[in-house]
Amino acid sequence: ENKHIDFLTPSHPLIRQLFIFAKSLINSENMSRVAARIFDTHKEGMIFNYYLKFRDKKGRIVSEFLHPVFIYKNGSVSDNTQDDELLLFSSKKGNISQFKETIYSYKDKFESFKELSLEALRKRVQSIEEKITAENIALIDSELNELDEWKKSVKEHYLDVYDQRQMTLDFDIDELKFRKRQYKRKMDELEIRVRQKQKRIEDAKTITLDEPLLLTAAVVLPKENSHA
């Protein structure tokens, strides 16, 4: 009803409830809620789409995204994450009625294919974690460099003022004491921020994955076999 809403984040309560609802459908025993779609591909099989959420040592969310895993009709698992992501968004409109027997054949394969997708996901997680960790550390390192430059700038500013006052003999002892206290306070504040950033780097080195949430699964029907 709110026309001003542009988007909802995955952490929004409504989206979370939809995730839970989708999971309950996917985990049904009879696979009746699993989609069947014609895709722009030559491959046939099933694609499982997981919602992944990673946290650091403090429990803060550092990354969350969708991750698909494709299983070929013979039970072999795709080893190309990029291809799986492209496949996920390549479904086409088409009449799937001609594939009824093919679709039905996946009913008995669903549970075993789901386990294969989870096993593949667990193997991929390590490289995913390494990538996220590297990106987070690079970002925090950049912030640390900015803080270091700021510290130098603050130090140079106060030292320049002090030197100029002394050179002109135009200074007051109380004023210089005040400026020294001001300078020390600024430097202490910056040191605290630096230590906080350094601690964040340590926290970012250890990230954990929440239980993967299976959002959707679909039987992948190749476009080349469709006559619709």
Short mmCIF file of C-alpha atoms in Angstrom, two decimals:
data_model
loop_
_atom_site.label_atom_id
_atom_site.label_comp_id
_atom_site.label_asym_id
_atom_site.label_seq_id
_atom_site.Cartn_x
_atom_site.Cartn_y
_atom_site.Cartn_z
CA GLU A 1 0.00 0.00 0.00
CA ASN A 2 2.98 2.32 0.52
CA LYS A 3 3.77 3.75 -2.91
CA HIS A 4 7.05 5.26 -1.68
CA ILE A 5 8.79 1.92 -1.03
CA ASP A 6 11.47 1.29 -3.68
CA PHE A 7 12.76 -2.03 -2.38
CA LEU A 8 12.87 -4.35 0.65
CA THR A 9 16.12 -5.81 1.99
CA PRO A 10 16.51 -9.56 2.64
CA SER A 11 16.44 -8.80 6.40
CA HIS A 12 13.00 -7.17 6.24
CA PRO A 13 10.44 -9.19 8.29
CA LEU A 14 8.13 -9.60 5.30
CA ILE A 15 10.94 -10.97 3.10
CA ARG A 16 12.11 -13.24 5.92
CA GLN A 17 8.59 -14.70 6.19
CA LEU A 18 8.53 -15.28 2.43
CA PHE A 19 11.88 -17.07 2.71
CA ILE A 20 10.48 -19.30 5.46
CA PHE A 21 7.34 -19.98 3.43
CA ALA A 22 9.41 -20.81 0.34
CA LYS A 23 11.58 -23.14 2.38
CA SER A 24 8.53 -24.98 3.70
CA LEU A 25 7.33 -25.52 0.13
CA ILE A 26 10.70 -26.72 -1.13
CA ASN A 27 11.01 -29.15 1.77
CA SER A 28 7.69 -30.78 0.98
CA GLU A 29 8.01 -34.49 0.35
CA ASN A 30 6.18 -34.69 -2.98
CA MET A 31 8.03 -32.03 -4.97
CA SER A 32 4.66 -30.68 -6.16
CA ARG A 33 5.77 -27.12 -5.50
CA VAL A 34 9.04 -27.31 -7.43
CA ALA A 35 8.92 -25.28 -10.64
CA ALA A 36 9.65 -26.56 -14.12
CA ARG A 37 10.89 -24.00 -16.61
CA ILE A 38 12.31 -23.82 -20.11
CA PHE A 39 15.77 -22.24 -19.98
CA ASP A 40 17.98 -20.73 -22.64
CA THR A 41 20.45 -23.62 -22.43
CA HIS A 42 21.30 -27.02 -23.88
CA LYS A 43 21.52 -28.52 -20.39
CA GLU A 44 18.86 -30.52 -18.58
CA GLY A 45 18.68 -31.13 -14.85
CA MET A 46 17.70 -29.24 -11.72
CA ILE A 47 18.81 -25.93 -10.28
CA PHE A 48 18.69 -25.23 -6.54
CA ASN A 49 18.81 -21.62 -5.40
CA TYR A 50 20.17 -20.93 -1.90
CA TYR A 51 20.12 -17.79 0.23
CA LEU A 52 23.48 -17.39 2.01
CA LYS A 53 24.27 -15.11 4.94
CA PHE A 54 27.78 -14.69 6.38
CA ARG A 55 28.65 -13.18 9.77
CA ASP A 56 31.87 -12.07 11.45
CA LYS A 57 33.02 -13.00 14.98
CA LYS A 58 30.74 -10.36 16.48
CA GLY A 59 27.70 -11.76 14.70
CA ARG A 60 27.50 -8.82 12.30
CA ILE A 61 26.27 -9.61 8.78
CA VAL A 62 29.15 -9.08 6.37
CA SER A 63 27.54 -10.45 3.21
CA GLU A 64 24.29 -12.01 2.00
CA PHE A 65 23.31 -13.13 -1.48
CA LEU A 66 21.68 -15.84 -3.62
CA HIS A 67 23.76 -18.79 -4.80
CA PRO A 68 22.47 -21.36 -7.34
CA VAL A 69 23.76 -24.91 -7.82
CA PHE A 70 22.95 -26.85 -10.99
CA ILE A 71 22.72 -30.65 -11.07
CA TYR A 72 22.80 -32.40 -14.46
CA LYS A 73 20.15 -35.02 -15.23
CA ASN A 74 22.75 -37.78 -14.75
CA GLY A 75 23.47 -36.57 -11.21
CA SER A 76 26.79 -34.84 -11.90
CA VAL A 77 27.26 -31.45 -10.31
CA SER A 78 28.16 -28.23 -12.10
CA ASP A 79 31.61 -26.94 -11.20
CA ASN A 80 31.05 -23.50 -12.74
CA THR A 81 29.43 -21.04 -10.33
CA GLN A 82 29.26 -18.29 -12.94
CA ASP A 83 27.38 -20.53 -15.39
CA ASP A 84 24.94 -21.47 -12.64
CA GLU A 85 24.26 -17.80 -11.90
CA LEU A 86 23.66 -17.03 -15.58
CA LEU A 87 21.38 -20.04 -15.90
CA LEU A 88 19.29 -18.92 -12.94
CA PHE A 89 18.16 -15.80 -14.80
CA SER A 90 17.76 -17.32 -18.27
CA SER A 91 14.33 -18.93 -18.00
CA LYS A 92 12.05 -18.47 -21.00
CA LYS A 93 8.33 -18.54 -21.62
CA GLY A 94 7.20 -21.78 -23.18
CA ASN A 95 4.77 -24.66 -23.07
CA ILE A 96 6.07 -27.31 -20.68
CA SER A 97 3.16 -29.71 -21.18
CA GLN A 98 5.23 -31.72 -23.68
CA PHE A 99 7.77 -32.38 -20.91
CA LYS A 100 5.34 -34.01 -18.46
CA GLU A 101 7.15 -37.35 -18.44
CA THR A 102 10.53 -35.66 -18.14
CA ILE A 103 9.36 -33.51 -15.25
CA TYR A 104 7.77 -36.48 -13.49
CA SER A 105 11.04 -38.41 -13.77
CA TYR A 106 12.66 -35.90 -11.42
CA LYS A 107 10.21 -36.67 -8.62
CA ASP A 108 12.26 -39.63 -7.45
CA LYS A 109 15.52 -37.73 -7.96
CA PHE A 110 14.57 -34.63 -6.01
CA GLU A 111 15.84 -35.61 -2.55
CA SER A 112 19.11 -37.08 -3.83
CA PHE A 113 19.70 -34.07 -6.10
CA LYS A 114 19.01 -31.71 -3.20
CA GLU A 115 21.65 -33.52 -1.12
CA LEU A 116 24.09 -33.29 -4.03
CA SER A 117 23.46 -29.54 -4.28
CA LEU A 118 24.09 -29.09 -0.55
CA GLU A 119 27.30 -31.09 -0.75
CA ALA A 120 28.47 -28.96 -3.68
CA LEU A 121 27.51 -25.80 -1.80
CA ARG A 122 29.60 -26.82 1.21
CA LYS A 123 32.62 -27.34 -1.06
CA ARG A 124 32.12 -23.91 -2.61
CA VAL A 125 31.72 -22.15 0.73
CA GLN A 126 35.46 -22.10 1.53
CA SER A 127 36.36 -20.15 -1.62
CA ILE A 128 33.34 -17.89 -1.09
CA GLU A 129 34.47 -17.15 2.48
CA GLU A 130 38.02 -16.43 1.32
CA LYS A 131 36.73 -13.96 -1.28
CA ILE A 132 34.44 -12.18 1.20
CA THR A 133 37.22 -12.01 3.80
CA ALA A 134 39.70 -10.55 1.30
CA GLU A 135 37.17 -7.92 0.17
CA ASN A 136 36.31 -6.91 3.74
CA ILE A 137 39.96 -6.66 4.80
CA ALA A 138 40.79 -4.59 1.70
CA LEU A 139 37.94 -2.19 2.55
CA ILE A 140 39.01 -1.82 6.19
CA ASP A 141 42.66 -1.40 5.14
CA SER A 142 41.58 1.46 2.91
CA GLU A 143 39.77 3.05 5.86
CA LEU A 144 42.90 2.62 8.00
CA ASN A 145 45.03 4.35 5.38
CA GLU A 146 42.59 7.26 5.36
CA LEU A 147 42.79 7.48 9.16
CA ASP A 148 46.59 7.42 8.99
CA GLU A 149 46.57 10.31 6.53
CA TRP A 150 44.19 12.18 8.79
CA LYS A 151 46.48 11.64 11.78
CA LYS A 152 49.40 13.07 9.83
CA SER A 153 47.32 16.05 8.78
CA VAL A 154 46.19 16.78 12.35
CA LYS A 155 49.74 16.44 13.66
CA GLU A 156 51.16 18.73 10.99
CA HIS A 157 48.46 21.33 11.62
CA TYR A 158 49.10 21.61 15.36
CA LEU A 159 52.89 21.46 15.02
CA ASP A 160 52.82 24.19 12.34
CA VAL A 161 50.76 26.44 14.58
CA TYR A 162 53.13 25.82 17.48
CA ASP A 163 56.23 26.55 15.38
CA GLN A 164 54.73 29.70 13.90
CA ARG A 165 53.87 31.04 17.34
CA GLN A 166 57.39 30.40 18.59
CA MET A 167 59.04 31.94 15.51
CA THR A 168 57.06 35.15 15.86
CA LEU A 169 57.36 35.11 19.64
CA ASP A 170 53.64 35.74 19.54
CA PHE A 171 52.41 33.08 21.87
CA ASP A 172 50.91 32.68 25.26
CA ILE A 173 51.95 29.84 27.58
CA ASP A 174 48.36 29.07 28.56
CA GLU A 175 47.30 29.08 24.92
CA LEU A 176 50.09 26.66 24.01
CA LYS A 177 49.11 24.35 26.86
CA PHE A 178 45.53 24.44 25.64
CA ARG A 179 46.61 23.63 22.10
CA LYS A 180 48.77 20.75 23.31
CA ARG A 181 45.81 19.30 25.22
CA GLN A 182 43.61 19.78 22.17
CA TYR A 183 46.20 18.09 19.97
CA LYS A 184 46.56 15.16 22.39
CA ARG A 185 42.80 14.71 22.59
CA LYS A 186 42.52 14.61 18.79
CA MET A 187 45.37 12.11 18.50
CA ASP A 188 43.88 9.92 21.25
CA GLU A 189 40.53 9.91 19.45
CA LEU A 190 42.20 8.87 16.21
CA GLU A 191 44.19 6.15 17.97
CA ILE A 192 40.98 4.70 19.36
CA ARG A 193 39.45 4.67 15.88
CA VAL A 194 42.56 3.00 14.46
CA ARG A 195 42.43 0.26 17.10
CA GLN A 196 38.73 -0.26 16.40
CA LYS A 197 39.47 -0.66 12.68
CA GLN A 198 42.33 -3.06 13.43
CA LYS A 199 40.00 -5.10 15.63
CA ARG A 200 37.46 -5.20 12.79
CA ILE A 201 40.15 -6.65 10.53
CA GLU A 202 40.74 -9.44 13.04
CA ASP A 203 36.99 -10.04 13.32
CA ALA A 204 36.66 -10.08 9.53
CA LYS A 205 39.25 -12.85 9.24
CA THR A 206 36.83 -15.28 10.86
CA ILE A 207 33.43 -15.44 9.19
CA THR A 208 30.78 -18.11 9.47
CA LEU A 209 27.85 -19.11 7.31
CA ASP A 210 24.34 -19.30 8.71
CA GLU A 211 22.40 -22.40 7.79
CA PRO A 212 21.86 -22.13 3.99
CA LEU A 213 18.22 -21.47 3.12
CA LEU A 214 16.89 -23.25 0.04
CA LEU A 215 14.57 -20.74 -1.58
CA THR A 216 13.62 -22.36 -4.88
CA ALA A 217 14.28 -25.39 -7.01
CA ALA A 218 13.41 -25.91 -10.64
CA VAL A 219 13.59 -28.60 -13.27
CA VAL A 220 15.68 -27.12 -16.08
CA LEU A 221 14.27 -27.91 -19.52
CA PRO A 222 16.53 -26.99 -22.47
CA LYS A 223 15.15 -24.50 -24.95
CA GLU A 224 16.37 -26.51 -27.95
CA ASN A 225 13.95 -29.34 -27.05
CA SER A 226 10.97 -26.99 -26.82
CA HIS A 227 8.65 -26.72 -29.82
CA ALA A 228 6.37 -24.13 -28.26
#
